[in-house]
Amino acid sequence: MKGKKHAFCSRQCLADFSNKSKNPDGYSKLKDFTNISHHMTKLNKTMNPTRMTIETRTKLRKARLGTGNCNGYSKIYGRSAHRVIMEELLGRPLSTEEVIHHRDGNRYNNIPENLVVFPTASDHAKFHFEFRWFIRQLKRIQEVEDADSQ
Ligand SMILES: [Zn+2]
């Protein structure tokens, strides 16, 4: 076994060896991990000089813009936009149980026609489950029809 200094009898044995609290002198002694991020930056610069140019960074920024914020929903003053809009439509505050579903699957499409309220998260999940089942049935029918017409 080239390059391998340790052989382990089991996965558990390997896990115990790698565990810092169980074996503080384990892996940390095998290799020098200090300054590893510094080494990576240097390595990237020499081996991949065109990687993080201003152009790439601008592109990445644009591609990732608005996709952050933990859950990827647009926000109105820190609250999920679809919830604020639904409360406006209902004329009452939503309970924490209630879940808003986007009909077209696009979480940024917050026009009233695209929003549905589910009383709980499990009702919402059930809907998605049944909807997927329904789509599968449609596909099956389509396949049968396609086979018949050939
Ligand atoms: Zn949904």
Tab-separated table of N, CA and C and ligand atoms in Angstrom:
chain	number	residue	atom	x	y	z
A	1	MET	N	0.849	-1.204	0.000
A	1	MET	CA	0.000	0.000	0.000
A	1	MET	C	0.881	1.251	0.000
A	2	LYS	N	0.987	1.859	-1.141
A	2	LYS	CA	1.858	3.028	-1.285
A	2	LYS	C	1.201	4.258	-0.652
A	3	GLY	N	1.975	4.978	0.131
A	3	GLY	CA	1.480	6.224	0.707
A	3	GLY	C	0.620	6.041	1.945
A	4	LYS	N	0.197	4.826	2.219
A	4	LYS	CA	-0.644	4.605	3.396
A	4	LYS	C	0.209	4.146	4.569
A	5	LYS	N	0.170	4.953	5.639
A	5	LYS	CA	0.994	4.627	6.796
A	5	LYS	C	0.241	3.781	7.802
A	6	HIS	N	-1.070	3.825	7.718
A	6	HIS	CA	-1.871	3.107	8.708
A	6	HIS	C	-2.870	2.200	8.041
A	7	ALA	N	-3.003	1.012	8.576
A	7	ALA	CA	-4.082	0.131	8.141
A	7	ALA	C	-4.981	-0.076	9.350
A	8	PHE	N	-6.286	-0.097	9.125
A	8	PHE	CA	-7.210	-0.214	10.241
A	8	PHE	C	-8.016	-1.488	10.115
A	9	CYS	N	-8.314	-2.051	11.283
A	9	CYS	CA	-9.044	-3.309	11.271
A	9	CYS	C	-10.504	-3.107	10.904
A	10	SER	N	-11.048	-1.887	11.230
A	10	SER	CA	-12.460	-1.649	10.945
A	10	SER	C	-12.688	-0.155	10.754
A	11	ARG	N	-13.875	0.175	10.280
A	11	ARG	CA	-14.250	1.585	10.134
A	11	ARG	C	-14.250	2.270	11.502
A	12	GLN	N	-14.722	1.520	12.528
A	12	GLN	CA	-14.782	2.074	13.877
A	12	GLN	C	-13.373	2.403	14.374
A	13	CYS	N	-12.459	1.511	14.058
A	13	CYS	CA	-11.070	1.699	14.463
A	13	CYS	C	-10.495	2.966	13.823
A	14	LEU	N	-10.787	3.159	12.538
A	14	LEU	CA	-10.346	4.353	11.831
A	14	LEU	C	-10.986	5.603	12.427
A	15	ALA	N	-12.299	5.497	12.720
A	15	ALA	CA	-13.028	6.626	13.292
A	15	ALA	C	-12.446	7.021	14.638
A	16	ASP	N	-12.112	6.014	15.463
A	16	ASP	CA	-11.524	6.277	16.778
A	16	ASP	C	-10.158	6.940	16.642
A	17	PHE	N	-9.412	6.488	15.654
A	17	PHE	CA	-8.084	7.048	15.449
A	17	PHE	C	-8.185	8.517	15.024
A	18	SER	N	-9.175	8.841	14.179
A	18	SER	CA	-9.328	10.203	13.658
A	18	SER	C	-9.994	11.137	14.650
A	19	ASN	N	-10.615	10.561	15.688
A	19	ASN	CA	-11.352	11.371	16.647
A	19	ASN	C	-10.404	12.140	17.574
A	20	LYS	N	-10.545	13.465	17.538
A	20	LYS	CA	-9.615	14.319	18.285
A	20	LYS	C	-9.668	14.112	19.791
A	21	SER	N	-10.903	13.893	20.324
A	21	SER	CA	-10.988	13.754	21.777
A	21	SER	C	-10.528	12.372	22.241
A	22	LYS	N	-10.774	11.359	21.396
A	22	LYS	CA	-10.345	10.008	21.756
A	22	LYS	C	-8.853	9.810	21.557
A	23	ASN	N	-8.344	10.448	20.515
A	23	ASN	CA	-6.941	10.246	20.171
A	23	ASN	C	-6.311	11.574	19.741
A	24	PRO	N	-5.989	12.407	20.724
A	24	PRO	CA	-5.492	13.758	20.394
A	24	PRO	C	-4.180	13.739	19.604
A	25	ASP	N	-3.424	12.660	19.704
A	25	ASP	CA	-2.154	12.594	18.976
A	25	ASP	C	-2.287	11.912	17.617
A	26	GLY	N	-3.543	11.663	17.198
A	26	GLY	CA	-3.795	10.929	15.952
A	26	GLY	C	-3.342	11.660	14.703
A	27	TYR	N	-4.269	11.997	13.843
A	27	TYR	CA	-3.958	12.578	12.552
A	27	TYR	C	-3.181	13.886	12.637
A	28	SER	N	-3.463	14.646	13.693
A	28	SER	CA	-2.820	15.958	13.794
A	28	SER	C	-1.299	15.840	13.827
A	29	LYS	N	-0.803	14.676	14.316
A	29	LYS	CA	0.651	14.486	14.385
A	29	LYS	C	1.229	14.042	13.037
A	30	LEU	N	0.378	13.447	12.205
A	30	LEU	CA	0.861	12.889	10.947
A	30	LEU	C	1.238	13.962	9.935
A	31	LYS	N	0.503	15.058	9.967
A	31	LYS	CA	0.709	16.071	8.945
A	31	LYS	C	0.632	17.447	9.571
A	32	ASP	N	1.347	18.390	8.968
A	32	ASP	CA	1.298	19.760	9.470
A	32	ASP	C	0.154	20.501	8.802
A	33	PHE	N	-0.899	20.761	9.575
A	33	PHE	CA	-2.071	21.410	9.004
A	33	PHE	C	-2.076	22.922	9.227
A	34	THR	N	-1.025	23.443	9.846
A	34	THR	CA	-1.015	24.892	10.059
A	34	THR	C	-0.835	25.582	8.714
A	35	ASN	N	-1.467	26.711	8.568
A	35	ASN	CA	-1.357	27.501	7.340
A	35	ASN	C	-1.858	26.785	6.095
A	36	ILE	N	-2.761	25.828	6.269
A	36	ILE	CA	-3.195	25.066	5.094
A	36	ILE	C	-3.941	25.941	4.088
A	37	SER	N	-4.749	26.893	4.584
A	37	SER	CA	-5.483	27.769	3.663
A	37	SER	C	-4.523	28.670	2.896
A	38	HIS	N	-3.449	29.068	3.576
A	38	HIS	CA	-2.420	29.890	2.928
A	38	HIS	C	-1.775	29.102	1.798
A	39	HIS	N	-1.479	27.836	2.066
A	39	HIS	CA	-0.883	26.977	1.051
A	39	HIS	C	-1.819	26.790	-0.134
A	40	MET	N	-3.107	26.641	0.136
A	40	MET	CA	-4.092	26.437	-0.930
A	40	MET	C	-4.158	27.661	-1.834
A	41	THR	N	-4.149	28.858	-1.234
A	41	THR	CA	-4.185	30.092	-2.015
A	41	THR	C	-2.977	30.158	-2.931
A	42	LYS	N	-1.808	29.828	-2.374
A	42	LYS	CA	-0.577	29.873	-3.144
A	42	LYS	C	-0.616	28.841	-4.277
A	43	LEU	N	-1.085	27.653	-3.930
A	43	LEU	CA	-1.179	26.562	-4.895
A	43	LEU	C	-2.121	26.928	-6.046
A	44	ASN	N	-3.270	27.493	-5.684
A	44	ASN	CA	-4.242	27.910	-6.699
A	44	ASN	C	-3.656	28.963	-7.617
A	45	LYS	N	-2.917	29.901	-7.035
A	45	LYS	CA	-2.349	30.999	-7.818
A	45	LYS	C	-1.351	30.494	-8.847
A	46	THR	N	-0.522	29.516	-8.455
A	46	THR	CA	0.482	29.035	-9.388
A	46	THR	C	-0.096	28.028	-10.387
A	47	MET	N	-0.976	27.141	-9.900
A	47	MET	CA	-1.478	26.098	-10.780
A	47	MET	C	-2.693	26.511	-11.582
A	48	ASN	N	-3.406	27.519	-11.093
A	48	ASN	CA	-4.658	27.904	-11.734
A	48	ASN	C	-4.784	29.432	-11.744
A	49	PRO	N	-3.869	30.127	-12.449
A	49	PRO	CA	-3.776	31.570	-12.323
A	49	PRO	C	-5.010	32.336	-12.801
A	50	THR	N	-5.832	31.738	-13.668
A	50	THR	CA	-6.988	32.486	-14.184
A	50	THR	C	-8.252	32.231	-13.378
A	51	ARG	N	-8.106	31.499	-12.237
A	51	ARG	CA	-9.287	31.079	-11.511
A	51	ARG	C	-10.117	32.233	-10.937
A	52	MET	N	-9.517	33.049	-10.099
A	52	MET	CA	-10.295	34.085	-9.430
A	52	MET	C	-9.953	35.483	-9.927
A	53	THR	N	-10.164	35.696	-11.209
A	53	THR	CA	-9.955	37.041	-11.744
A	53	THR	C	-11.164	37.890	-11.387
A	54	ILE	N	-11.060	39.207	-11.610
A	54	ILE	CA	-12.186	40.105	-11.321
A	54	ILE	C	-13.427	39.660	-12.108
A	55	GLU	N	-13.197	39.236	-13.370
A	55	GLU	CA	-14.326	38.820	-14.215
A	55	GLU	C	-15.069	37.635	-13.594
A	56	THR	N	-14.310	36.618	-13.166
A	56	THR	CA	-14.950	35.443	-12.563
A	56	THR	C	-15.697	35.838	-11.307
A	57	ARG	N	-15.076	36.711	-10.531
A	57	ARG	CA	-15.709	37.104	-9.270
A	57	ARG	C	-17.006	37.855	-9.514
A	58	THR	N	-17.014	38.731	-10.530
A	58	THR	CA	-18.237	39.461	-10.870
A	58	THR	C	-19.312	38.487	-11.321
A	59	LYS	N	-18.897	37.525	-12.152
A	59	LYS	CA	-19.845	36.521	-12.647
A	59	LYS	C	-20.438	35.728	-11.491
A	60	LEU	N	-19.577	35.258	-10.580
A	60	LEU	CA	-20.028	34.488	-9.430
A	60	LEU	C	-20.995	35.293	-8.574
A	61	ARG	N	-20.652	36.565	-8.367
A	61	ARG	CA	-21.479	37.425	-7.543
A	61	ARG	C	-22.871	37.533	-8.152
A	62	LYS	N	-22.898	37.781	-9.470
A	62	LYS	CA	-24.177	37.927	-10.179
A	62	LYS	C	-24.997	36.650	-10.076
A	63	ALA	N	-24.319	35.509	-10.276
A	63	ALA	CA	-25.030	34.228	-10.265
A	63	ALA	C	-25.582	33.911	-8.887
A	64	ARG	N	-24.888	34.358	-7.848
A	64	ARG	CA	-25.301	33.990	-6.486
A	64	ARG	C	-26.191	35.026	-5.833
A	65	LEU	N	-26.300	36.187	-6.464
A	65	LEU	CA	-27.048	37.293	-5.877
A	65	LEU	C	-28.500	36.893	-5.628
A	66	GLY	N	-28.977	37.147	-4.420
A	66	GLY	CA	-30.377	36.848	-4.104
A	66	GLY	C	-30.638	35.388	-3.816
A	67	THR	N	-29.597	34.552	-3.912
A	67	THR	CA	-29.804	33.142	-3.627
A	67	THR	C	-29.418	32.813	-2.184
A	68	GLY	N	-28.861	33.780	-1.485
A	68	GLY	CA	-28.438	33.569	-0.102
A	68	GLY	C	-29.601	33.697	0.870
A	69	ASN	N	-29.445	34.459	1.933
A	69	ASN	CA	-30.519	34.698	2.896
A	69	ASN	C	-31.060	33.419	3.509
A	70	CYS	N	-30.238	32.451	3.726
A	70	CYS	CA	-30.594	31.192	4.361
A	70	CYS	C	-31.516	30.319	3.539
A	71	ASN	N	-32.716	30.812	3.175
A	71	ASN	CA	-33.631	29.905	2.492
A	71	ASN	C	-33.902	30.292	1.051
A	72	GLY	N	-33.308	31.373	0.579
A	72	GLY	CA	-33.429	31.715	-0.827
A	72	GLY	C	-34.725	32.401	-1.229
A	73	TYR	N	-35.527	32.819	-0.259
A	73	TYR	CA	-36.734	33.552	-0.602
A	73	TYR	C	-36.437	35.043	-0.571
A	74	SER	N	-37.155	35.809	-1.413
A	74	SER	CA	-36.983	37.249	-1.321
A	74	SER	C	-37.595	37.743	-0.017
A	75	LYS	N	-37.046	38.827	0.482
A	75	LYS	CA	-37.473	39.304	1.791
A	75	LYS	C	-38.065	40.710	1.696
A	76	ILE	N	-39.036	40.970	2.573
A	76	ILE	CA	-39.522	42.330	2.772
A	76	ILE	C	-39.232	42.664	4.221
A	77	TYR	N	-38.346	43.578	4.441
A	77	TYR	CA	-37.899	43.927	5.795
A	77	TYR	C	-37.568	42.696	6.622
A	78	GLY	N	-36.809	41.795	6.040
A	78	GLY	CA	-36.340	40.634	6.784
A	78	GLY	C	-37.340	39.494	6.889
A	79	ARG	N	-38.569	39.684	6.383
A	79	ARG	CA	-39.541	38.586	6.430
A	79	ARG	C	-39.732	38.049	5.019
A	80	SER	N	-40.016	36.768	4.902
A	80	SER	CA	-40.216	36.177	3.589
A	80	SER	C	-41.339	36.919	2.872
A	81	ALA	N	-41.043	37.383	1.659
A	81	ALA	CA	-41.977	38.229	0.913
A	81	ALA	C	-43.332	37.552	0.716
A	82	HIS	N	-43.304	36.247	0.395
A	82	HIS	CA	-44.572	35.571	0.113
A	82	HIS	C	-45.494	35.535	1.327
A	83	ARG	N	-44.881	35.504	2.526
A	83	ARG	CA	-45.701	35.490	3.747
A	83	ARG	C	-46.339	36.854	3.993
A	84	VAL	N	-45.532	37.907	3.774
A	84	VAL	CA	-46.052	39.268	3.951
A	84	VAL	C	-47.202	39.512	2.977
A	85	ILE	N	-47.011	39.086	1.709
A	85	ILE	CA	-48.032	39.294	0.681
A	85	ILE	C	-49.304	38.515	1.017
A	86	MET	N	-49.149	37.264	1.482
A	86	MET	CA	-50.308	36.450	1.836
A	86	MET	C	-51.074	37.058	3.010
A	87	GLU	N	-50.362	37.580	3.991
A	87	GLU	CA	-51.028	38.214	5.137
A	87	GLU	C	-51.842	39.415	4.672
A	88	GLU	N	-51.268	40.135	3.722
A	88	GLU	CA	-51.948	41.289	3.138
A	88	GLU	C	-53.255	40.834	2.468
A	89	LEU	N	-53.163	39.720	1.711
A	89	LEU	CA	-54.327	39.187	0.991
A	89	LEU	C	-55.397	38.682	1.952
A	90	LEU	N	-54.958	37.978	3.012
A	90	LEU	CA	-55.905	37.394	3.962
A	90	LEU	C	-56.451	38.433	4.932
A	91	GLY	N	-55.699	39.496	5.110
A	91	GLY	CA	-56.091	40.521	6.064
A	91	GLY	C	-55.896	40.088	7.506
A	92	ARG	N	-55.011	39.119	7.714
A	92	ARG	CA	-54.692	38.671	9.077
A	92	ARG	C	-53.261	38.118	9.094
A	93	PRO	N	-52.656	38.093	10.277
A	93	PRO	CA	-51.310	37.514	10.340
A	93	PRO	C	-51.337	36.000	10.169
A	94	LEU	N	-50.330	35.441	9.547
A	94	LEU	CA	-50.229	33.988	9.397
A	94	LEU	C	-49.740	33.389	10.706
A	95	SER	N	-50.210	32.174	11.015
A	95	SER	CA	-49.662	31.488	12.183
A	95	SER	C	-48.325	30.886	11.772
A	96	THR	N	-47.528	30.521	12.765
A	96	THR	CA	-46.209	29.948	12.448
A	96	THR	C	-46.349	28.579	11.787
A	97	GLU	N	-47.520	27.928	12.010
A	97	GLU	CA	-47.797	26.613	11.422
A	97	GLU	C	-48.016	26.700	9.915
A	98	GLU	N	-48.651	27.770	9.496
A	98	GLU	CA	-49.076	27.885	8.105
A	98	GLU	C	-47.898	28.019	7.142
A	99	VAL	N	-48.034	27.351	5.994
A	99	VAL	CA	-46.971	27.320	4.991
A	99	VAL	C	-47.521	27.862	3.679
A	100	ILE	N	-46.736	28.685	3.002
A	100	ILE	CA	-47.152	29.203	1.701
A	100	ILE	C	-46.505	28.378	0.603
A	101	HIS	N	-47.325	27.933	-0.337
A	101	HIS	CA	-46.836	27.145	-1.472
A	101	HIS	C	-46.872	28.003	-2.731
A	102	HIS	N	-45.823	27.878	-3.553
A	102	HIS	CA	-45.801	28.568	-4.846
A	102	HIS	C	-46.277	27.585	-5.918
A	103	ARG	N	-47.402	27.888	-6.536
A	103	ARG	CA	-48.003	26.977	-7.523
A	103	ARG	C	-47.033	26.588	-8.626
A	104	ASP	N	-46.310	27.568	-9.160
A	104	ASP	CA	-45.454	27.278	-10.315
A	104	ASP	C	-44.057	26.802	-9.893
A	105	GLY	N	-43.849	26.677	-8.590
A	105	GLY	CA	-42.562	26.182	-8.099
A	105	GLY	C	-41.486	27.250	-8.072
A	106	ASN	N	-41.819	28.454	-8.517
A	106	ASN	CA	-40.841	29.547	-8.531
A	106	ASN	C	-40.997	30.388	-7.271
A	107	ARG	N	-40.029	30.284	-6.376
A	107	ARG	CA	-40.133	30.946	-5.079
A	107	ARG	C	-40.039	32.471	-5.160
A	108	TYR	N	-39.670	32.961	-6.338
A	108	TYR	CA	-39.611	34.415	-6.482
A	108	TYR	C	-40.887	34.985	-7.077
A	109	ASN	N	-41.760	34.098	-7.574
A	109	ASN	CA	-43.002	34.566	-8.183
A	109	ASN	C	-44.065	34.736	-7.100
A	110	ASN	N	-44.178	35.945	-6.564
A	110	ASN	CA	-45.080	36.190	-5.443
A	110	ASN	C	-46.367	36.900	-5.850
A	111	ILE	N	-46.797	36.715	-7.127
A	111	ILE	CA	-48.095	37.293	-7.488
A	111	ILE	C	-49.166	36.480	-6.773
A	112	PRO	N	-50.278	37.144	-6.330
A	112	PRO	CA	-51.303	36.462	-5.525
A	112	PRO	C	-51.782	35.145	-6.116
A	113	GLU	N	-51.949	35.061	-7.441
A	113	GLU	CA	-52.461	33.836	-8.085
A	113	GLU	C	-51.514	32.658	-7.880
A	114	ASN	N	-50.252	32.947	-7.612
A	114	ASN	CA	-49.258	31.872	-7.496
A	114	ASN	C	-49.130	31.336	-6.063
A	115	LEU	N	-49.824	31.970	-5.107
A	115	LEU	CA	-49.635	31.607	-3.703
A	115	LEU	C	-50.830	30.833	-3.137
A	116	VAL	N	-50.547	29.780	-2.403
A	116	VAL	CA	-51.577	28.987	-1.725
A	116	VAL	C	-51.152	28.803	-0.274
A	117	VAL	N	-52.126	28.871	0.667
A	117	VAL	CA	-51.794	28.635	2.075
A	117	VAL	C	-52.118	27.200	2.446
A	118	PHE	N	-51.176	26.539	3.101
A	118	PHE	CA	-51.445	25.239	3.699
A	118	PHE	C	-51.437	25.411	5.217
A	119	PRO	N	-52.399	24.757	5.922
A	119	PRO	CA	-52.492	24.955	7.376
A	119	PRO	C	-51.247	24.500	8.135
A	120	THR	N	-50.591	23.446	7.658
A	120	THR	CA	-49.375	22.976	8.337
A	120	THR	C	-48.354	22.506	7.306
A	121	ALA	N	-47.132	22.321	7.759
A	121	ALA	CA	-46.055	21.847	6.891
A	121	ALA	C	-46.354	20.441	6.380
A	122	SER	N	-47.031	19.616	7.208
A	122	SER	CA	-47.290	18.245	6.754
A	122	SER	C	-48.365	18.226	5.670
A	123	ASP	N	-49.336	19.151	5.755
A	123	ASP	CA	-50.320	19.273	4.672
A	123	ASP	C	-49.626	19.660	3.372
A	124	HIS	N	-48.667	20.554	3.503
A	124	HIS	CA	-47.901	21.013	2.348
A	124	HIS	C	-47.103	19.854	1.744
A	125	ALA	N	-46.452	19.081	2.611
A	125	ALA	CA	-45.657	17.949	2.142
A	125	ALA	C	-46.547	16.905	1.466
A	126	LYS	N	-47.740	16.690	2.059
A	126	LYS	CA	-48.681	15.727	1.514
A	126	LYS	C	-49.117	16.147	0.111
A	127	PHE	N	-49.371	17.439	-0.032
A	127	PHE	CA	-49.752	17.954	-1.344
A	127	PHE	C	-48.669	17.642	-2.369
A	128	HIS	N	-47.398	17.942	-1.995
A	128	HIS	CA	-46.295	17.714	-2.930
A	128	HIS	C	-46.189	16.230	-3.283
A	129	PHE	N	-46.405	15.377	-2.301
A	129	PHE	CA	-46.340	13.933	-2.523
A	129	PHE	C	-47.419	13.503	-3.517
A	130	GLU	N	-48.666	13.956	-3.257
A	130	GLU	CA	-49.787	13.572	-4.120
A	130	GLU	C	-49.651	14.170	-5.503
A	131	PHE	N	-49.114	15.374	-5.557
A	131	PHE	CA	-48.925	16.043	-6.845
A	131	PHE	C	-47.923	15.276	-7.695
A	132	ARG	N	-46.831	14.824	-7.067
A	132	ARG	CA	-45.827	14.034	-7.792
A	132	ARG	C	-46.430	12.723	-8.296
A	133	TRP	N	-47.280	12.105	-7.447
A	133	TRP	CA	-47.943	10.869	-7.831
A	133	TRP	C	-48.818	11.123	-9.059
A	134	PHE	N	-49.569	12.214	-9.022
A	134	PHE	CA	-50.474	12.601	-10.104
A	134	PHE	C	-49.694	12.788	-11.412
A	135	ILE	N	-48.573	13.495	-11.342
A	135	ILE	CA	-47.735	13.731	-12.525
A	135	ILE	C	-47.228	12.398	-13.085
A	136	ARG	N	-46.833	11.498	-12.171
A	136	ARG	CA	-46.353	10.181	-12.617
A	136	ARG	C	-47.439	9.425	-13.373
A	137	GLN	N	-48.694	9.513	-12.853
A	137	GLN	CA	-49.810	8.836	-13.524
A	137	GLN	C	-50.012	9.425	-14.917
A	138	LEU	N	-49.970	10.743	-15.018
A	138	LEU	CA	-50.133	11.415	-16.311
A	138	LEU	C	-49.090	10.922	-17.298
A	139	LYS	N	-47.835	10.829	-16.807
A	139	LYS	CA	-46.741	10.372	-17.664
A	139	LYS	C	-46.986	8.951	-18.132
A	140	ARG	N	-47.496	8.100	-17.230
A	140	ARG	CA	-47.770	6.707	-17.551
A	140	ARG	C	-48.823	6.606	-18.658
A	141	ILE	N	-49.894	7.415	-18.508
A	141	ILE	CA	-50.962	7.429	-19.516
A	141	ILE	C	-50.377	7.864	-20.865
A	142	GLN	N	-49.546	8.898	-20.791
A	142	GLN	CA	-48.923	9.420	-22.014
A	142	GLN	C	-48.083	8.334	-22.692
A	143	GLU	N	-47.333	7.582	-21.882
A	143	GLU	CA	-46.484	6.522	-22.420
A	143	GLU	C	-47.309	5.447	-23.122
A	144	VAL	N	-48.441	5.079	-22.494
A	144	VAL	CA	-49.341	4.072	-23.071
A	144	VAL	C	-49.893	4.577	-24.400
A	145	GLU	N	-50.316	5.844	-24.417
A	145	GLU	CA	-50.854	6.423	-25.645
A	145	GLU	C	-49.807	6.480	-26.743
A	146	ASP	N	-48.580	6.847	-26.348
A	146	ASP	CA	-47.493	6.904	-27.320
A	146	ASP	C	-47.218	5.523	-27.913
A	147	ALA	N	-47.248	4.515	-27.039
A	147	ALA	CA	-46.984	3.149	-27.483
A	147	ALA	C	-48.094	2.680	-28.426
A	148	ASP	N	-49.356	3.054	-28.119
A	148	ASP	CA	-50.485	2.667	-28.950
A	148	ASP	C	-50.442	3.287	-30.345
A	149	SER	N	-49.974	4.525	-30.392
A	149	SER	CA	-49.998	5.242	-31.677
A	149	SER	C	-48.845	4.838	-32.585
A	150	GLN	N	-47.923	4.053	-32.043
A	150	GLN	CA	-46.780	3.655	-32.887
A	150	GLN	C	-47.071	2.396	-33.688
B	1	ZN	ZN	-44.886	23.844	-2.138
